[in-house]
Short mmCIF file of C-alpha atoms and ligand atoms in Angstrom, two decimals:
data_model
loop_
_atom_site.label_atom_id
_atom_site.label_comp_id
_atom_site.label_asym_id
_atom_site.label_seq_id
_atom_site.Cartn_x
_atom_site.Cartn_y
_atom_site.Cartn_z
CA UNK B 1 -33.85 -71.34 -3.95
CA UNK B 2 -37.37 -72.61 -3.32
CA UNK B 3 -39.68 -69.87 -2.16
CA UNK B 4 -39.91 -69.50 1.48
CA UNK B 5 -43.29 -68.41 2.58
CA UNK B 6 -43.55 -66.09 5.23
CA UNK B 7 -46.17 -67.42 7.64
CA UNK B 8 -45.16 -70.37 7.72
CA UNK B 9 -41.47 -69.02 9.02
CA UNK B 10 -43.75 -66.96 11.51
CA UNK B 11 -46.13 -69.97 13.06
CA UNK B 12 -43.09 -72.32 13.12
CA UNK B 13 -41.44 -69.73 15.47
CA UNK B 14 -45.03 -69.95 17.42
CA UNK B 15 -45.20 -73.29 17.20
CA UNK B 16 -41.46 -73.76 18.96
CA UNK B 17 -42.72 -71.51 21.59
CA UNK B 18 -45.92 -72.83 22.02
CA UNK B 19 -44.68 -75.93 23.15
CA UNK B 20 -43.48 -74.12 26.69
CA UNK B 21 -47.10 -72.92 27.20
CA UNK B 22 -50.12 -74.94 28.43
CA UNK B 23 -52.50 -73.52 26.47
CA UNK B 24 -55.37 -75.72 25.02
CA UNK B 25 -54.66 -76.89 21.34
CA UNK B 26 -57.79 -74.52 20.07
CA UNK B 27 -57.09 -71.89 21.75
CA UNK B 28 -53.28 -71.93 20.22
CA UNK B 29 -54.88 -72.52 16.75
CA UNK B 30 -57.33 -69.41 17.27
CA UNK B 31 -54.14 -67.17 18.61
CA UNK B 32 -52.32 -68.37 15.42
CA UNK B 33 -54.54 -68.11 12.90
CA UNK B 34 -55.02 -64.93 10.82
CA UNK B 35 -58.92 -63.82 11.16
CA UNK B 36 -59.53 -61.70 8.11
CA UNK B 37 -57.83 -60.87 4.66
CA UNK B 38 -59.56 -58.59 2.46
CA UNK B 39 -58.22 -58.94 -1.10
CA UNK B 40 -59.33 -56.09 -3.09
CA UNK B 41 -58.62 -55.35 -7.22
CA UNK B 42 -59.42 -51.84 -8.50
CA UNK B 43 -58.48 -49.60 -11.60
CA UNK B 44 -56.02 -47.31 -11.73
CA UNK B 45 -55.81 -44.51 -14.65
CA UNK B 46 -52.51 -43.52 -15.39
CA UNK B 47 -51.39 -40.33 -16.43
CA UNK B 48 -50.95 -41.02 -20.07
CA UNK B 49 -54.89 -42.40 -19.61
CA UNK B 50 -54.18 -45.99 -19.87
CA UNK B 51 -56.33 -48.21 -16.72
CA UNK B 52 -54.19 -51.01 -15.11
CA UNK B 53 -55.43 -53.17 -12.18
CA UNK B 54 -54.00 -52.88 -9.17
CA UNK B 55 -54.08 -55.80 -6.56
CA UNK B 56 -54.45 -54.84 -2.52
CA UNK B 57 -54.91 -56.53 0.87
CA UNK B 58 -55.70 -55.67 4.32
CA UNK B 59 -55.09 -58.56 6.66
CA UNK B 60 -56.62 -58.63 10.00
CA UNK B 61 -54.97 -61.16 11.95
CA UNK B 62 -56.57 -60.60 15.72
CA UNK B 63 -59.53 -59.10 17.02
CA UNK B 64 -58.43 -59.92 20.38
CA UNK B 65 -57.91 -56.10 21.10
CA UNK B 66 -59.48 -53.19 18.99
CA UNK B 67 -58.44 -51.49 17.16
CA UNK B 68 -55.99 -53.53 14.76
CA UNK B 69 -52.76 -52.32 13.74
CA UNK B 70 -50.50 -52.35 11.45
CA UNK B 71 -48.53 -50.62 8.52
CA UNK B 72 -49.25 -50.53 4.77
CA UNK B 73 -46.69 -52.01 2.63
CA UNK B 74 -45.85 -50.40 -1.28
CA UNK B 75 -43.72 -53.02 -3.04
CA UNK B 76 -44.12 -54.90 -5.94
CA UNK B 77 -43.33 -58.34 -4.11
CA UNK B 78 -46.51 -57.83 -1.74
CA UNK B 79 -49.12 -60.93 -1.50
CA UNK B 80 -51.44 -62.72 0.79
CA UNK B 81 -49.02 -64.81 2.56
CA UNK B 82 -46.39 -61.76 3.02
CA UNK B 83 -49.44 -59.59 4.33
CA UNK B 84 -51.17 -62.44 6.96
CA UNK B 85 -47.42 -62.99 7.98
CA UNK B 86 -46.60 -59.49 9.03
CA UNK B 87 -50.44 -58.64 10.18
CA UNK B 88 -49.40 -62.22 12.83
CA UNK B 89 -45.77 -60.38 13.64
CA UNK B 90 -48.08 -57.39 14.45
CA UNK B 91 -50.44 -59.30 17.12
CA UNK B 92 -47.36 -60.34 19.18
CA UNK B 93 -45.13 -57.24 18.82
CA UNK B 94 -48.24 -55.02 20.41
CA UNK B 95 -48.79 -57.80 23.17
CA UNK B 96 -44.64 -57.90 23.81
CA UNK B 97 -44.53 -53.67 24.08
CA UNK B 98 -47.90 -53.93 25.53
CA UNK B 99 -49.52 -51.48 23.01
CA UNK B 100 -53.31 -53.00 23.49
CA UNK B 101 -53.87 -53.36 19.90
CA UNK B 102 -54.74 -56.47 17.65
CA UNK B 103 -52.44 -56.99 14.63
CA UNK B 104 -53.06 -55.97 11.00
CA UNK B 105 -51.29 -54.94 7.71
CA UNK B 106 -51.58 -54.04 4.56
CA UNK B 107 -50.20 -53.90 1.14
CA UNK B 108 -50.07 -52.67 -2.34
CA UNK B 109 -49.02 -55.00 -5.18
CA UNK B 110 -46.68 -51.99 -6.85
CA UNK B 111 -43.43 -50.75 -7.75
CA UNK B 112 -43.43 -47.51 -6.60
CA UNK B 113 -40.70 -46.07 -8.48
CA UNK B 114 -42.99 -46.35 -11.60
CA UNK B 115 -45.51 -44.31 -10.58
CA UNK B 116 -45.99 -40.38 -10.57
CA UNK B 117 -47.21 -38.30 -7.47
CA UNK B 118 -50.56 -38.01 -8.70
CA UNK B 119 -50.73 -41.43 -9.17
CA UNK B 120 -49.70 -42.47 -6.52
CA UNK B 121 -52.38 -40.47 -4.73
CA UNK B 122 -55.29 -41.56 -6.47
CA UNK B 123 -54.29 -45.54 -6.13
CA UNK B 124 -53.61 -44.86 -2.12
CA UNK B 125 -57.21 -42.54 -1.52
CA UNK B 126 -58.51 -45.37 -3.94
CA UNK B 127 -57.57 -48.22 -1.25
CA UNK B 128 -58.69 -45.88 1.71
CA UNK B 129 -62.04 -45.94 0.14
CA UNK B 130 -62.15 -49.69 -0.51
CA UNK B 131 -61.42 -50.45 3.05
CA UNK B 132 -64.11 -47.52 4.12
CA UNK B 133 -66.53 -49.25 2.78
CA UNK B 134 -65.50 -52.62 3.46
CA UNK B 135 -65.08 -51.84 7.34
CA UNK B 136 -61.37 -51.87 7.31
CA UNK B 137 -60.67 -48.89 8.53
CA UNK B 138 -61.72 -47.26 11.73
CA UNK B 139 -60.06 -45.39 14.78
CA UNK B 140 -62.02 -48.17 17.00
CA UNK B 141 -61.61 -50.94 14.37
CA UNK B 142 -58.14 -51.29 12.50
CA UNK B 143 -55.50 -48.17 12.11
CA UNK B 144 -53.08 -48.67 9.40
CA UNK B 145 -49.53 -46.42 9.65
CA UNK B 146 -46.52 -46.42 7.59
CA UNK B 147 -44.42 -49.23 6.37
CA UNK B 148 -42.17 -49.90 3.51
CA UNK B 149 -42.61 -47.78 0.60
CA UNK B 150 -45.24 -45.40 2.60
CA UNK B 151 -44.57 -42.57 4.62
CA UNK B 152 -46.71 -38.99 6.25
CA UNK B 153 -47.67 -38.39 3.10
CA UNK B 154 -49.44 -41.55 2.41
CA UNK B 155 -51.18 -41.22 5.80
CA UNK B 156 -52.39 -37.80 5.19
CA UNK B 157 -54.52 -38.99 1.83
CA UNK B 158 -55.79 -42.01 3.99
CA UNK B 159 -56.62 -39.40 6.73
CA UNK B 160 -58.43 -36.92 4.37
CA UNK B 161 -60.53 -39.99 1.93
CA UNK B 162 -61.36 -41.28 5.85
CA UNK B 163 -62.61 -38.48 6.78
CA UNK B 164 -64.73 -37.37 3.91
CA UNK B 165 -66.23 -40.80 3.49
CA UNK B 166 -67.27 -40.71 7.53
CA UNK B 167 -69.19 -38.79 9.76
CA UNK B 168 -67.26 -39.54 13.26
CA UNK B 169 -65.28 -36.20 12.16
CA UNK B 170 -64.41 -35.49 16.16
CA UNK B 171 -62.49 -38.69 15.91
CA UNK B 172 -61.55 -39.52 12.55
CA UNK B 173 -57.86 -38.35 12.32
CA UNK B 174 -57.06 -41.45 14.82
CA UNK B 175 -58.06 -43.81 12.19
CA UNK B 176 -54.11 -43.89 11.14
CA UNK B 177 -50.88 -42.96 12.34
CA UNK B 178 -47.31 -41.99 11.05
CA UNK B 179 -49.24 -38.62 9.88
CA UNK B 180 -47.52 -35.54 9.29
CA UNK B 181 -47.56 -33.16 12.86
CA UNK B 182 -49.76 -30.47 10.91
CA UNK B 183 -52.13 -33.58 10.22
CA UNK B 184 -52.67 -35.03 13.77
CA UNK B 185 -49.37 -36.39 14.24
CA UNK B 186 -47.12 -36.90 16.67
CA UNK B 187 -43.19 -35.48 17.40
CA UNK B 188 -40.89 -38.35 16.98
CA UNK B 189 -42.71 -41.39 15.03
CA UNK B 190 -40.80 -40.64 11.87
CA UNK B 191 -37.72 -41.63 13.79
CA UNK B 192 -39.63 -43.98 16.31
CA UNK B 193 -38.66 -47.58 14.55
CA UNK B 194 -35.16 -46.44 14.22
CA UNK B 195 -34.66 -44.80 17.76
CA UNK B 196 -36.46 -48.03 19.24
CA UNK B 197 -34.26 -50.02 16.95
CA UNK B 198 -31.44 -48.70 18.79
CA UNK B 199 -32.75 -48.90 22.58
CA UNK B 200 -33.22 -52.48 22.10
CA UNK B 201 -29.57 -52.75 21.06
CA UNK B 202 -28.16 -50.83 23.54
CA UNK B 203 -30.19 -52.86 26.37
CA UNK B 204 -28.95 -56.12 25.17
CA UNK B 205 -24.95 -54.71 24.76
CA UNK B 206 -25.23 -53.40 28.69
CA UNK B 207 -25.70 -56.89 29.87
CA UNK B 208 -22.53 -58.30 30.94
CA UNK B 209 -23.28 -61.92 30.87
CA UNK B 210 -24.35 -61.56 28.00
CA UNK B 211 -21.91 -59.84 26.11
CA UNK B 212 -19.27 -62.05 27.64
CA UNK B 213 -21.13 -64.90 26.15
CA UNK B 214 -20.65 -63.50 22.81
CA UNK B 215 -17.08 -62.71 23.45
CA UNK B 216 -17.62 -59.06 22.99
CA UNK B 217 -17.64 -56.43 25.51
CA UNK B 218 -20.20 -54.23 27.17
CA UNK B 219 -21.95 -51.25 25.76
CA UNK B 220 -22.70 -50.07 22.69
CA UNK B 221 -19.73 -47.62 22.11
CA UNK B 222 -16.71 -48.66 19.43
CA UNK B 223 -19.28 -51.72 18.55
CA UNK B 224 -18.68 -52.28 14.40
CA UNK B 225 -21.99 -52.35 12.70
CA UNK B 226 -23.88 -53.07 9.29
CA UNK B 227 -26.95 -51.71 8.01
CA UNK B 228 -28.90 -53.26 5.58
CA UNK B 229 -31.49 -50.67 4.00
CA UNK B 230 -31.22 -47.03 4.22
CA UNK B 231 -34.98 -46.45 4.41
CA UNK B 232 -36.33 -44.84 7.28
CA UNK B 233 -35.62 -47.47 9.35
CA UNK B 234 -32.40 -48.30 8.47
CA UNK B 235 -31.55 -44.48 8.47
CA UNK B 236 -32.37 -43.19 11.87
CA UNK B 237 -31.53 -47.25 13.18
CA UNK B 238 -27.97 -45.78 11.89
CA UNK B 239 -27.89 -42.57 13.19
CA UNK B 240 -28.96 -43.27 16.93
CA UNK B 241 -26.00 -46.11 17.20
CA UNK B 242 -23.73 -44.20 15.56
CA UNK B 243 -24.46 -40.90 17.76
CA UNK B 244 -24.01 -43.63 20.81
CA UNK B 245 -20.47 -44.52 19.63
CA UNK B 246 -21.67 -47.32 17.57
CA UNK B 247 -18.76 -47.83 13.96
CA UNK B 248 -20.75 -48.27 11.08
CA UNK B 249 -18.25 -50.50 8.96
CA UNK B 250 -20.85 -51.00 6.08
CA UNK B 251 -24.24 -49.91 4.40
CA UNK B 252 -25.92 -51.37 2.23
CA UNK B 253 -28.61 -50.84 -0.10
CA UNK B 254 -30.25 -52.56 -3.67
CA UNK B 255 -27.74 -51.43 -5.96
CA UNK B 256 -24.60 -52.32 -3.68
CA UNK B 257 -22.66 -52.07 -0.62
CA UNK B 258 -19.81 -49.65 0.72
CA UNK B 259 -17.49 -50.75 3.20
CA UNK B 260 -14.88 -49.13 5.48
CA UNK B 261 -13.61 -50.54 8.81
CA UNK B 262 -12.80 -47.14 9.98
CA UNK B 263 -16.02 -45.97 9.94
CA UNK B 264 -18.47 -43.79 7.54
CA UNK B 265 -20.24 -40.92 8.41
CA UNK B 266 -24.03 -41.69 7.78
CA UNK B 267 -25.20 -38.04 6.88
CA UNK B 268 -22.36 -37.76 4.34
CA UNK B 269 -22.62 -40.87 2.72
CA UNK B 270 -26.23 -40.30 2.26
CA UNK B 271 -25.89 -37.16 0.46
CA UNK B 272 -23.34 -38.50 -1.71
CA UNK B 273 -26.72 -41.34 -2.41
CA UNK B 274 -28.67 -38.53 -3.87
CA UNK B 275 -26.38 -36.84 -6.02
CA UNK B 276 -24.93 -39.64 -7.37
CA UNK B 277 -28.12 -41.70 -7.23
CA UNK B 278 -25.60 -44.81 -5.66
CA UNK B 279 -24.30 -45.84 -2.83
CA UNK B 280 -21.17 -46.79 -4.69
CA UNK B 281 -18.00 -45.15 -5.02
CA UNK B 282 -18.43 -43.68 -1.60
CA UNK B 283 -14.64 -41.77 -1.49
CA UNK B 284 -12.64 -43.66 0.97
CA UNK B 285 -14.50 -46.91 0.93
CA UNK B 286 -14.62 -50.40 -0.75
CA UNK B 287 -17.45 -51.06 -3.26
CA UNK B 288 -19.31 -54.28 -2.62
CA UNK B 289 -21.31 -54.85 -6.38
CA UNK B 290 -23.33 -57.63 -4.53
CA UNK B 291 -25.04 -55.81 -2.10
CA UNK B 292 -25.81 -59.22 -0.32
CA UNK B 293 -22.12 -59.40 0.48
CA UNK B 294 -22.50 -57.18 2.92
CA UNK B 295 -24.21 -59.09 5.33
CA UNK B 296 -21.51 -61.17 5.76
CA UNK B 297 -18.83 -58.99 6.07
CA UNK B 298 -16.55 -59.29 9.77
CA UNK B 299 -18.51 -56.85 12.31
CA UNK B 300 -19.64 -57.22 15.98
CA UNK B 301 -23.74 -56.17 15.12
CA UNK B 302 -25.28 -56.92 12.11
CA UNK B 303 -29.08 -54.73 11.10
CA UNK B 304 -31.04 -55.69 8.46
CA UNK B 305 -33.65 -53.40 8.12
CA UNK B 306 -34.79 -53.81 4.58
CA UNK B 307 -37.43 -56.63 4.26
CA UNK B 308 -37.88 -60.27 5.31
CA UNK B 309 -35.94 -63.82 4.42
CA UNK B 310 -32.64 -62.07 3.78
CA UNK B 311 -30.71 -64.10 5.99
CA UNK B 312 -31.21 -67.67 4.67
CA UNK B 313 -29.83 -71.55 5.48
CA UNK B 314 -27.74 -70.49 2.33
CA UNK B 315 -25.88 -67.49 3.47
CA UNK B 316 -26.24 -67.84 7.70
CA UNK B 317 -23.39 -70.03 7.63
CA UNK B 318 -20.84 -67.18 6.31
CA UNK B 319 -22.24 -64.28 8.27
CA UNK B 320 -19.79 -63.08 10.83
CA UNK B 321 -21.58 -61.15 13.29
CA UNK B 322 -21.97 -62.08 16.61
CA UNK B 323 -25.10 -60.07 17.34
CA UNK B 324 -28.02 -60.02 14.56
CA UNK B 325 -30.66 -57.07 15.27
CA UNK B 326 -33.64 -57.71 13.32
CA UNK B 327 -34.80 -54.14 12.31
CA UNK B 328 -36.63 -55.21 9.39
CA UNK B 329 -39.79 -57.77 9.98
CA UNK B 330 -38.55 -61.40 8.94
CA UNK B 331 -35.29 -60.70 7.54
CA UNK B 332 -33.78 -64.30 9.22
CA UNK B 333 -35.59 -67.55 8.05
CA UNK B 334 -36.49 -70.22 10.86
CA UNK B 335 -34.01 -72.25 9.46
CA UNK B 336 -31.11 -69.76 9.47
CA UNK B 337 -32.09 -68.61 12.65
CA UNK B 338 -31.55 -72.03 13.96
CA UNK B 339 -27.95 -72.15 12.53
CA UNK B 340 -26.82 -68.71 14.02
CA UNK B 341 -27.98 -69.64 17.67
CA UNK B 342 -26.57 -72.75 17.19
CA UNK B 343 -23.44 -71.14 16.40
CA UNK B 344 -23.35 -68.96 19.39
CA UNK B 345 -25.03 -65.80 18.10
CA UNK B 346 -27.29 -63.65 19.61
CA UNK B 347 -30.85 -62.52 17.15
CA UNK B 348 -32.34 -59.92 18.96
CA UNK B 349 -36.03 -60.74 17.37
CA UNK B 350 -38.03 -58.18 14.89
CA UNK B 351 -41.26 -58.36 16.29
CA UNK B 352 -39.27 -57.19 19.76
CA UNK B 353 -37.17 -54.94 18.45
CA UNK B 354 -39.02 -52.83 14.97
CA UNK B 355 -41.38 -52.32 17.86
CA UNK B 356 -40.87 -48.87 18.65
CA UNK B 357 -42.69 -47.90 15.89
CA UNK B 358 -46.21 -49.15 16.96
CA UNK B 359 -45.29 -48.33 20.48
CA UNK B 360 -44.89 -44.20 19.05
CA UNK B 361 -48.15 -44.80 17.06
CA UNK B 362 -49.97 -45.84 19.90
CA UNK B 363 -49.05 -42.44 21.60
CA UNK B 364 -50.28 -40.49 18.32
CA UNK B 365 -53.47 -42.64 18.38
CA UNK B 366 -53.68 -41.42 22.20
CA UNK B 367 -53.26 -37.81 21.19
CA UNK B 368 -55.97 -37.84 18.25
CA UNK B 369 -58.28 -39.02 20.54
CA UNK B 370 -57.62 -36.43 23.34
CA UNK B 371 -56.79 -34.11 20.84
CA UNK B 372 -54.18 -32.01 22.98
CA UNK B 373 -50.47 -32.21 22.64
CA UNK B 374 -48.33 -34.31 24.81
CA UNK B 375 -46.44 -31.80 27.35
CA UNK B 376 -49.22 -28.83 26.98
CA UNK B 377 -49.98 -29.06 29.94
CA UNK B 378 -47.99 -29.66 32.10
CA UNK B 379 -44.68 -28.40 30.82
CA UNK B 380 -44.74 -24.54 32.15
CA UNK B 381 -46.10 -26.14 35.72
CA UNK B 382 -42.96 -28.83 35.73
CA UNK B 383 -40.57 -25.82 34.86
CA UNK B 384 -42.06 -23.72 37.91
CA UNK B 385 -41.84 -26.31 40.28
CA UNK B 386 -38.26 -27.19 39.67
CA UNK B 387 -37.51 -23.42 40.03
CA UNK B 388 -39.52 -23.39 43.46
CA UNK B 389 -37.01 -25.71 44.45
CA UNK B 390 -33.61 -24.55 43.36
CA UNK B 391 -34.92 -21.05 44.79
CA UNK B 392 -35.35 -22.80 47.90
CA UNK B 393 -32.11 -24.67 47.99
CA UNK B 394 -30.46 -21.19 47.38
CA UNK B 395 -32.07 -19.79 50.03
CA UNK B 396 -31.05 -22.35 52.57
CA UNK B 397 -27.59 -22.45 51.54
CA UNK B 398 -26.59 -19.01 50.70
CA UNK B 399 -25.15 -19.66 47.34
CA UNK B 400 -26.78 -19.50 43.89
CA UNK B 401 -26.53 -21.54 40.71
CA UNK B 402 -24.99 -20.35 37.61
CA UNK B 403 -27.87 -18.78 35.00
CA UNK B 404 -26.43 -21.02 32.36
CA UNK B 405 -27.36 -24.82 34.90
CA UNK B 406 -30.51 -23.03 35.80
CA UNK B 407 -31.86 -23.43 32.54
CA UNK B 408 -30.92 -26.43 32.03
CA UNK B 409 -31.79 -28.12 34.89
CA UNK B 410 -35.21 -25.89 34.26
CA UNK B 411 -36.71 -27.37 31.43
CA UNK B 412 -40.44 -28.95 31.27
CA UNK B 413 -41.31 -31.91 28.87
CA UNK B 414 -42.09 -31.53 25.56
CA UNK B 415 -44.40 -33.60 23.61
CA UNK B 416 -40.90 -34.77 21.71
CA UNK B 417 -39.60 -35.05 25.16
CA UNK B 418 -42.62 -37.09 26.39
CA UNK B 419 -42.74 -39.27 23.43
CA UNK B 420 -39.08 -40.35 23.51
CA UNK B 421 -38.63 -41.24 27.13
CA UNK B 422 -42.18 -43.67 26.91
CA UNK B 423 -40.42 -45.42 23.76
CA UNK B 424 -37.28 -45.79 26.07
CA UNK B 425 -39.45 -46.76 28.95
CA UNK B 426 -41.45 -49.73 26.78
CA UNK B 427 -38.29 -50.50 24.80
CA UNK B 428 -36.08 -51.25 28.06
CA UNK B 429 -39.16 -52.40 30.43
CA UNK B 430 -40.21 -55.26 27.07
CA UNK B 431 -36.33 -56.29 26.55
CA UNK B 432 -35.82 -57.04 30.79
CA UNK B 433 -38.95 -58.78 30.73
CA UNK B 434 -38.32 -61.46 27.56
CA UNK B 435 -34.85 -61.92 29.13
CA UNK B 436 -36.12 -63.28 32.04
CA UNK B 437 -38.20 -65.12 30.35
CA UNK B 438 -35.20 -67.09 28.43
CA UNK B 439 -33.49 -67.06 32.21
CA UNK B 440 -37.02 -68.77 33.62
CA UNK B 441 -36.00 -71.08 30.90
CA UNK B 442 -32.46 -71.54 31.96
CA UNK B 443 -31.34 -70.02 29.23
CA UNK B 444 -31.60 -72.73 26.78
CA UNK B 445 -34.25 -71.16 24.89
CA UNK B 446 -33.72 -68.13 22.48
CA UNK B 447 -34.64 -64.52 23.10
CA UNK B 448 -37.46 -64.69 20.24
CA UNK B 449 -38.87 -68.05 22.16
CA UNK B 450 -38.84 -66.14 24.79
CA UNK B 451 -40.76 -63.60 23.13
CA UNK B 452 -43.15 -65.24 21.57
CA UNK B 453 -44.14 -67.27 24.84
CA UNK B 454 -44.42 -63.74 26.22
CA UNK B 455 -46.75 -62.83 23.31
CA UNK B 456 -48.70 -65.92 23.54
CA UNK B 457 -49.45 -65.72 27.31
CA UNK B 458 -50.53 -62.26 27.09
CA UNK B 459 -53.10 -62.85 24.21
CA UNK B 460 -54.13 -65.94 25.84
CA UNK B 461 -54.82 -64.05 28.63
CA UNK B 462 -57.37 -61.67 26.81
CA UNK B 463 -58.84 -64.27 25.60
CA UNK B 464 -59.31 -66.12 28.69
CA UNK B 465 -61.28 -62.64 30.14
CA UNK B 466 -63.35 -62.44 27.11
CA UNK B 467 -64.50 -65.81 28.53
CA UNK B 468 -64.16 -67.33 24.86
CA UNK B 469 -61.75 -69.86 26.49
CA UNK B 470 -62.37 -71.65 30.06
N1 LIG L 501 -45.25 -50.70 9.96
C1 LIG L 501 -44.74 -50.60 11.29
C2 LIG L 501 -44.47 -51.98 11.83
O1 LIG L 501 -44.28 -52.93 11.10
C3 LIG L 501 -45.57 -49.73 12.18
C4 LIG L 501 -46.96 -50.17 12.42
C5 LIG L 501 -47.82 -49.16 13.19
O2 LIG L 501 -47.31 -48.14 13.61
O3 LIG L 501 -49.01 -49.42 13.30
O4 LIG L 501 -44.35 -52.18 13.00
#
């Protein structure tokens, strides 16, 4: 298979949607083009005291909005063109949620696996400090978070080298998010890609033209669905449409698939994972040694959530979904995307619908810099008010509610509380809004067109008010 480079997928999938804007050429070119890539190389000393070089970027790919954003990647197939490609995927997911961020991303050229804690530590505070003093970093200038292969942990050493290197100390724990709650962070991001992941689905199952255009019926409950990747994507992507009556039929991960039609029970299968160190020989279901098998096995919704150009021209034509959610950034080439749509299939697009994880790191970027926990407050005055008004009601009519309703009904936000309903909120709000874009296009264009024109417009807009562009 010849190598498919990454960008290139992304700015074709511009380009297609370009061509319903009216944009002038240059200012397309300057919305397209990725602004800065800092390629760094620094020693690492292992534990048993040999050094080894380590190669790491941080792309910047528009200053349209400041900060940047955008996650740091751990995986020994990270490079330039991977890195510009997702920073570009990040630029139009924050316009499409309307998170007012620029996009950005970086990576580390490593297997992860191979290296120890410590390690690991010194070679991520080692790239905090390169883009410290490279100006790559900053709660006002770019804001790296989690991606594959990084996690709190991760964001807490880039927190800590940040702020010892700096003197904005008031402000400095906003200069990345996905940290750990003790560290600045917020309730819910760990789960925020995941749960978005899953209000995106469920927006595009409750639409009854729709769903009767894929010959499937409305609603997310008794759907059949696949998961590719049990990272934390993949995980809590599983576990919020499978707690909303969503079948998951098949997981799979690197070293294989498991497969049941009637149905296995996420938690479960993931504990037998880490005893057994497999996915395989889940009791009760069918072992798929190929893990790419799994894609194409006969289900109604089909989530990759793993990593990019996993759905190819070679394989698209045997998949068997009728709905493709892309949890993952990239995992459907231009070219297989083409085939599926043509083929009647519905691709609910990545930089749409991983969104929910920016959108919750926005929030946590809010709270850093207002340093006071979502719900604080407000909550006790929300709970007292609701009671004024039952008490009232009781008054009028004589007759009191049960203690048990009263507290439910009584309950003020919490910052959880708070952060979940704005995800819904921007996760619903985004998906009505590129649907009608596709319906303003009679339909005959596809929900990631539709996106991307949505993305385009929006930074065009900015940069129209800048007055960079008449
Ligand atoms: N890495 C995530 C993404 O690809 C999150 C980025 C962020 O929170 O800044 O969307």
């Amino acid at each position: 298979m010849s190598k498919i480079r990454f960008f290139e997928q992304v700015n074709r999938n511009f380009d297609d949607a370009a061509a319903y804007t009216k944009h002038p050429t240059g200012l397309l070119e300057q919305i397209k083009i990725c602004n800065s890539v800092y390629h760094i190389t620094f020693p690492l000393k292992r534990d048993d005291g040999t050094i080894q070089t380590v190669e790491a970027w941080r792309a910047e790919h528009s200053h349209h909005k400041l900060p940047v954003k955008g996650g740091i990647r751990y995986a020994a197939s990270v490079n330039e063109d991977e890195v510009m490609a997702l920073a570009a995927l990040m630029t139009y997911k924050c316009a499409i949620v309307d998170v007012p961020f620029g996009g950005a991303k970086g990576g580390i050229k490593i297997a992860k696996w191979q290296y120890s804690d410590s390690e690991l530590e010194r070679l991520t505070r080692r790239y905090a400090f390169e883009l410290v003093r490279k100006n790559f970093i900053g709660p006002g200038i770019d804001v790296p978070a989690p991606d594959y292969g990084t996690g709190a942990r991760e964001m807490s050493w880039i927190a800590d080298t940040y702020n010892a290197m700096t003197d904005h100390s008031l402000e400095a724990f906003a200069c990345v998010t996905g940290k750990p709650v003790s560290q600045g962070g917020v309730r819910g991001r760990t789960e925020a890609t995941g749960q978005g992941v899953f209000f995106g689905i469920r927006e595009a199952c409750e639409n009854a033209l729709d769903m009767k255009t894929l010959g499937m019926g409305v609603g997310i409950a008794g759907k059949r669905f696949v998961i590719q990747g049990l990272g934390n994507v993949g995980y809590y992507a599983a576990k919020f449409i499978q707690e909303g009556g969503g079948i998951l039929v098949a997981l799979a991960e690197y070293e294989g698939a498991i497969y049941n039609p009637k149905g296995l029970d996420l938690d479960k299968v993931v504990a037998h994972r880490k005893e057994r160190e497999s996915i395989l020989n889940y009791p009760g279901a069918t072992n798929i040694e190929n893990s790419a098998e799994a894609l194409e096995l006969d289900c109604d919704i089909l989530v990759p959530a793993a990593l990019e150009n996993q759905i190819t021209k070679e394989n698209a034509p045997r998949i068997k979904a009728r709905m493709i959610a892309e949890a993952a950034n990239g995992p459907v080439t231009a070219d297989a995307a083409k085939m599926l749509l043509d083929a009647g299939k519905m691709i609910i697009p990545d930089m749409y619908l991983n969104a929910g994880g920016v959108t919750v790191s926005y929030f946590e970027w809010l709270k850093n810099l207002s340093h006071v926990r979502f719900g604080r407050m407000n909550k006790r005055f929300e709970e007292n008010s609701q009671q004024r008004l039952i008490t009232a009601v009781e008054q009028m009519t004589g007759k009191s509610l049960p203690a048990d309703i009263m507290k439910k009904v009584v309950t003020g936000a919490d910052e959880l509380d708070l952060v979940n309903s704005g995800l819904e909120e921007t996760m619903c709000e985004a998906y009505q809004n590129i649907r009608e874009i596709r319906a303003r296009h009679n339909n005959e264009i596809s929900l990631r067109t539709a996106a991307f024109i949505d993305a385009i417009n929006k930074v065009a807009v900015t940069y129209m008010e800048l007055g960079i562009f008449p």
